[in-house]
Amino acid sequence: MKYPDDFNTPAFPAGKFVAVSRFMATAVMVIFFAIICVCGIILWVKKTQDISPFLVSLNPNGERWTLVEYNNHKTEIPVYYVLQESFLNKFARDWFTISDDIRVNQANWATSCSRTGPECTTSNGDVFEVCSIYCSTDDVVFDNFKDVVLPVYSALETEKAAVWTVKDIYIKPLDSMDSITETGGMWRLNIIVETDNGLAGFIAFALVGYDPEQYKKTMGYYVADFNAYRIN
C-alpha cells in the first residue's frame, strides 16, 4: 500500500448522506411548523371578522352607562325591524314634544282626524304635520292621549309656556330581535326630554301592530298599546 494516499480513507463513509438526510428532515419540520402557523393566523383572522358590535350609551343627565349589544351575531337586520324602529322614534318625538309654536302643537295634537283622510294617507309636505299622533295610534291609545296627556300638555303650554324637546331616544326590543316580526312586536324606549326644569327621563313600552289598510302613512305600522313612566 502506498502511504499516505492508500491510508487517507474516511472513518465514516456514509456520513455525507446522513448529514444531507438530517438537513432535509430539519427543513421539512420547519416548513411544516410554518404551515401550521399560517393556518392558525388564517383561522384567527376569520374569527375576528365575526364580531359582536356593542355601544356604550351615556345619558346626558349623568345616569348609569348602558351597554347596547346584540348577542345573537345577526349579520343582517330585517327591513321591518328598521321600519318599526324608525316609526317609534318619530312617534316618541311627537308624543313628548311641546313646541314653542302653538301651531305645531295644534297640528300634532289634533283630534278631528280621519284614518281615510289625506292627513293619514298621504304626506303633503306641509310645514305642520297634522294629526301625527292620531295617525300613528289605534283608537284606545289615542283616547288615552286625548283624555290623560293632552290636558296636561295644554295646561303647560298655556299657563307656563312650557317647551319640551326630545334630546335622546334609545329603542330596543323588550325581549330580543327575534321577538320583532313583520307584523310588529313589543319595544322598550328610554327617552330623555329637555324641559324648562331640566332634563326629564322617561321609560316607555310600546306594542307595535300592523294594518296596511288603515295606516298607509306609516307603512302599516301603528302603536297598539303605549305606557310611559317618568323616572326622574
Tab-separated table of C-alpha atoms in Angstrom:
chain	number	residue	atom	x	y	z
A	1	MET	CA	0.000	0.000	0.000
A	2	LYS	CA	1.137	3.466	-0.831
A	3	TYR	CA	1.480	5.794	2.079
A	4	PRO	CA	-0.198	8.093	2.762
A	5	ASP	CA	-2.626	8.000	-0.187
A	6	ASP	CA	-3.892	4.488	0.431
A	7	PHE	CA	-4.351	5.304	4.097
A	8	ASN	CA	-6.460	8.536	3.519
A	9	THR	CA	-9.838	6.872	3.942
A	10	PRO	CA	-12.821	8.415	5.803
A	11	ALA	CA	-13.671	6.830	9.106
A	12	PHE	CA	-17.425	7.012	8.290
A	13	PRO	CA	-18.125	6.850	4.534
A	14	ALA	CA	-21.907	7.291	4.924
A	15	GLY	CA	-21.550	10.494	6.948
A	16	LYS	CA	-22.261	12.771	3.971
A	17	PHE	CA	-25.579	11.099	3.201
A	18	VAL	CA	-26.594	11.147	6.870
A	19	ALA	CA	-25.872	14.886	7.059
A	20	VAL	CA	-27.988	15.552	3.969
A	21	SER	CA	-30.840	13.453	5.381
A	22	ARG	CA	-30.627	15.270	8.697
A	23	PHE	CA	-30.751	18.661	6.945
A	24	MET	CA	-33.760	17.636	4.843
A	25	ALA	CA	-35.601	16.330	7.902
A	26	THR	CA	-34.970	19.571	9.761
A	27	ALA	CA	-36.086	21.641	6.764
A	28	VAL	CA	-39.312	19.603	6.434
A	29	MET	CA	-40.081	20.116	10.131
A	30	VAL	CA	-39.515	23.871	9.854
A	31	ILE	CA	-41.745	24.120	6.767
A	32	PHE	CA	-44.439	22.016	8.461
A	33	PHE	CA	-44.331	24.267	11.540
A	34	ALA	CA	-44.589	27.365	9.320
A	35	ILE	CA	-47.661	25.896	7.588
A	36	ILE	CA	-49.329	25.293	10.964
A	37	CYS	CA	-48.614	28.893	11.999
A	38	VAL	CA	-50.071	30.274	8.760
A	39	CYS	CA	-53.208	28.145	9.172
A	40	GLY	CA	-53.596	29.435	12.732
A	41	ILE	CA	-53.289	33.041	11.567
A	42	ILE	CA	-55.905	32.453	8.858
A	43	LEU	CA	-58.343	30.956	11.400
A	44	TRP	CA	-57.725	33.854	13.792
A	45	VAL	CA	-58.356	36.445	11.085
A	46	LYS	CA	-61.563	34.697	10.060
A	47	LYS	CA	-62.748	34.554	13.645
A	48	THR	CA	-62.117	38.248	14.196
A	49	GLN	CA	-64.460	39.029	11.303
A	50	ASP	CA	-67.371	37.540	13.285
A	51	ILE	CA	-67.600	40.347	15.813
A	52	SER	CA	-70.300	41.275	18.286
A	53	PRO	CA	-70.716	45.051	17.971
A	54	PHE	CA	-71.686	46.990	21.070
A	55	LEU	CA	-72.174	50.580	22.068
A	56	VAL	CA	-71.895	52.258	25.426
A	57	SER	CA	-74.753	54.732	25.816
A	58	LEU	CA	-74.098	57.742	28.039
A	59	ASN	CA	-77.180	59.651	29.110
A	60	PRO	CA	-76.621	63.404	29.385
A	61	ASN	CA	-78.210	63.607	32.858
A	62	GLY	CA	-75.458	61.531	34.442
A	63	GLU	CA	-77.255	58.194	34.767
A	64	ARG	CA	-75.525	54.837	34.618
A	65	TRP	CA	-73.864	53.723	31.425
A	66	THR	CA	-75.923	51.383	29.270
A	67	LEU	CA	-74.398	48.623	27.188
A	68	VAL	CA	-76.107	48.176	23.857
A	69	GLU	CA	-75.262	44.907	22.151
A	70	TYR	CA	-76.558	42.081	20.000
A	71	ASN	CA	-75.847	38.660	21.404
A	72	ASN	CA	-77.131	36.511	18.564
A	73	HIS	CA	-74.497	37.558	15.986
A	74	LYS	CA	-77.004	38.534	13.324
A	75	THR	CA	-75.261	39.757	10.203
A	76	GLU	CA	-78.357	41.402	8.754
A	77	ILE	CA	-81.139	43.427	10.347
A	78	PRO	CA	-84.530	42.843	8.692
A	79	VAL	CA	-86.136	45.757	6.904
A	80	TYR	CA	-89.274	45.538	9.037
A	81	TYR	CA	-87.131	45.873	12.164
A	82	VAL	CA	-85.591	49.117	10.903
A	83	LEU	CA	-89.002	50.433	9.802
A	84	GLN	CA	-90.526	49.841	13.217
A	85	GLU	CA	-87.545	51.367	14.985
A	86	SER	CA	-87.761	54.479	12.801
A	87	PHE	CA	-91.533	54.640	13.242
A	88	LEU	CA	-91.234	54.506	17.046
A	89	ASN	CA	-88.519	57.142	17.025
A	90	LYS	CA	-90.805	59.597	15.263
A	91	PHE	CA	-93.815	58.596	17.355
A	92	ALA	CA	-91.954	59.169	20.623
A	93	ARG	CA	-90.752	62.584	19.463
A	94	ASP	CA	-94.313	63.580	18.550
A	95	TRP	CA	-95.676	62.296	21.883
A	96	PHE	CA	-93.126	64.053	24.129
A	97	THR	CA	-92.734	67.349	22.265
A	98	ILE	CA	-94.251	70.656	23.287
A	99	SER	CA	-93.223	73.234	20.715
A	100	ASP	CA	-92.834	76.944	21.306
A	101	ASP	CA	-95.004	77.373	18.205
A	102	ILE	CA	-98.652	76.828	19.122
A	103	ARG	CA	-99.489	75.965	15.520
A	104	VAL	CA	-97.132	72.985	15.623
A	105	ASN	CA	-98.763	71.729	18.814
A	106	GLN	CA	-102.275	72.159	17.456
A	107	ALA	CA	-101.367	70.220	14.323
A	108	ASN	CA	-99.573	67.487	16.238
A	109	TRP	CA	-102.328	67.061	18.857
A	110	ALA	CA	-105.293	67.458	16.501
A	111	THR	CA	-108.288	65.283	17.340
A	112	SER	CA	-110.595	65.955	14.396
A	113	CYS	CA	-108.902	63.467	12.121
A	114	SER	CA	-109.859	60.580	9.871
A	115	ARG	CA	-107.811	57.492	9.046
A	116	THR	CA	-109.153	57.613	5.499
A	117	GLY	CA	-108.472	61.332	5.070
A	118	PRO	CA	-105.396	62.849	3.446
A	119	GLU	CA	-103.855	63.621	6.845
A	120	CYS	CA	-103.406	59.882	7.474
A	121	THR	CA	-102.916	58.582	3.950
A	122	THR	CA	-100.501	60.944	2.232
A	123	SER	CA	-97.513	63.095	3.086
A	124	ASN	CA	-98.365	66.513	1.699
A	125	GLY	CA	-95.124	68.208	2.704
A	126	ASP	CA	-96.809	70.851	4.852
A	127	VAL	CA	-94.757	72.738	7.397
A	128	PHE	CA	-97.037	71.448	10.167
A	129	GLU	CA	-97.782	67.744	10.094
A	130	VAL	CA	-101.443	67.383	11.049
A	131	CYS	CA	-102.768	64.522	13.223
A	132	SER	CA	-99.373	62.870	13.580
A	133	ILE	CA	-100.202	61.199	16.893
A	134	TYR	CA	-103.674	60.131	15.790
A	135	CYS	CA	-102.364	58.626	12.565
A	136	SER	CA	-99.771	56.587	14.477
A	137	THR	CA	-102.011	55.015	17.122
A	138	ASP	CA	-105.142	52.959	17.433
A	139	ASP	CA	-108.293	54.422	18.988
A	140	VAL	CA	-107.562	53.192	22.510
A	141	VAL	CA	-104.084	54.689	22.638
A	142	PHE	CA	-105.195	57.966	21.125
A	143	ASP	CA	-108.172	58.251	23.503
A	144	ASN	CA	-105.732	57.805	26.383
A	145	PHE	CA	-103.556	60.572	24.972
A	146	LYS	CA	-106.551	62.834	24.426
A	147	ASP	CA	-108.081	62.260	27.875
A	148	VAL	CA	-104.982	61.996	30.084
A	149	VAL	CA	-101.933	63.507	28.405
A	150	LEU	CA	-103.359	66.306	26.291
A	151	PRO	CA	-104.963	68.223	29.195
A	152	VAL	CA	-101.585	68.263	30.971
A	153	TYR	CA	-99.778	69.445	27.850
A	154	SER	CA	-102.376	72.110	27.147
A	155	ALA	CA	-102.058	73.461	30.681
A	156	LEU	CA	-98.259	73.521	30.432
A	157	GLU	CA	-98.478	75.297	27.101
A	158	THR	CA	-100.984	77.977	28.083
A	159	GLU	CA	-100.076	78.579	31.733
A	160	LYS	CA	-96.298	78.131	31.751
A	161	ALA	CA	-95.364	78.469	28.081
A	162	ALA	CA	-93.547	75.192	28.510
A	163	VAL	CA	-91.246	73.858	25.809
A	164	TRP	CA	-90.302	70.173	25.700
A	165	THR	CA	-87.666	68.912	23.303
A	166	VAL	CA	-86.671	65.283	22.926
A	167	LYS	CA	-82.893	65.075	23.249
A	168	ASP	CA	-82.251	61.351	23.052
A	169	ILE	CA	-84.173	58.138	22.400
A	170	TYR	CA	-82.884	54.637	22.914
A	171	ILE	CA	-85.107	51.926	21.427
A	172	LYS	CA	-84.717	48.168	21.706
A	173	PRO	CA	-86.989	45.083	21.663
A	174	LEU	CA	-88.390	44.142	25.052
A	175	ASP	CA	-87.112	40.571	24.645
A	176	SER	CA	-84.841	40.013	21.647
A	177	MET	CA	-84.566	40.840	17.973
A	178	ASP	CA	-86.332	37.594	17.123
A	179	SER	CA	-89.393	38.772	19.053
A	180	ILE	CA	-89.925	41.507	16.445
A	181	THR	CA	-91.721	40.212	13.380
A	182	GLU	CA	-93.025	41.737	10.195
A	183	THR	CA	-96.386	42.309	11.921
A	184	GLY	CA	-94.939	44.102	14.939
A	185	GLY	CA	-93.761	43.359	18.458
A	186	MET	CA	-93.135	44.812	21.908
A	187	TRP	CA	-90.485	47.515	22.278
A	188	ARG	CA	-88.853	49.364	25.155
A	189	LEU	CA	-87.923	53.042	24.883
A	190	ASN	CA	-85.706	55.204	27.075
A	191	ILE	CA	-86.389	58.865	26.362
A	192	ILE	CA	-84.585	61.984	27.565
A	193	VAL	CA	-86.585	65.199	27.303
A	194	GLU	CA	-85.281	68.702	27.874
A	195	THR	CA	-87.897	70.689	29.782
A	196	ASP	CA	-87.964	74.127	31.356
A	197	ASN	CA	-86.999	72.477	34.649
A	198	GLY	CA	-84.075	70.499	33.255
A	199	LEU	CA	-83.755	67.044	31.784
A	200	ALA	CA	-86.521	64.511	32.378
A	201	GLY	CA	-86.152	60.784	31.800
A	202	PHE	CA	-88.966	58.502	30.702
A	203	ILE	CA	-89.205	54.770	30.212
A	204	ALA	CA	-91.918	53.556	27.864
A	205	PHE	CA	-93.257	50.308	26.452
A	206	ALA	CA	-94.880	50.250	23.026
A	207	LEU	CA	-96.679	47.430	21.270
A	208	VAL	CA	-96.464	47.855	17.509
A	209	GLY	CA	-99.244	46.436	15.342
A	210	TYR	CA	-99.599	46.132	11.598
A	211	ASP	CA	-102.544	47.112	9.421
A	212	PRO	CA	-101.547	48.323	5.939
A	213	GLU	CA	-105.126	49.268	5.049
A	214	GLN	CA	-105.740	51.635	7.970
A	215	TYR	CA	-102.249	53.052	8.442
A	216	LYS	CA	-100.919	53.816	4.990
A	217	LYS	CA	-98.893	56.860	6.004
A	218	THR	CA	-96.837	54.854	8.491
A	219	MET	CA	-96.296	51.885	6.150
A	220	GLY	CA	-98.917	49.873	8.014
A	221	TYR	CA	-97.413	50.166	11.495
A	222	TYR	CA	-99.215	51.701	14.447
A	223	VAL	CA	-98.950	51.781	18.239
A	224	ALA	CA	-101.487	49.328	19.667
A	225	ASP	CA	-100.503	49.883	23.310
A	226	PHE	CA	-98.321	52.512	24.957
A	227	ASN	CA	-97.352	53.104	28.581
A	228	ALA	CA	-94.799	55.660	29.699
A	229	TYR	CA	-93.403	56.436	33.150
A	230	ARG	CA	-91.210	59.283	34.335
A	231	ILE	CA	-88.089	58.013	36.099
A	232	ASN	CA	-86.683	61.283	37.485
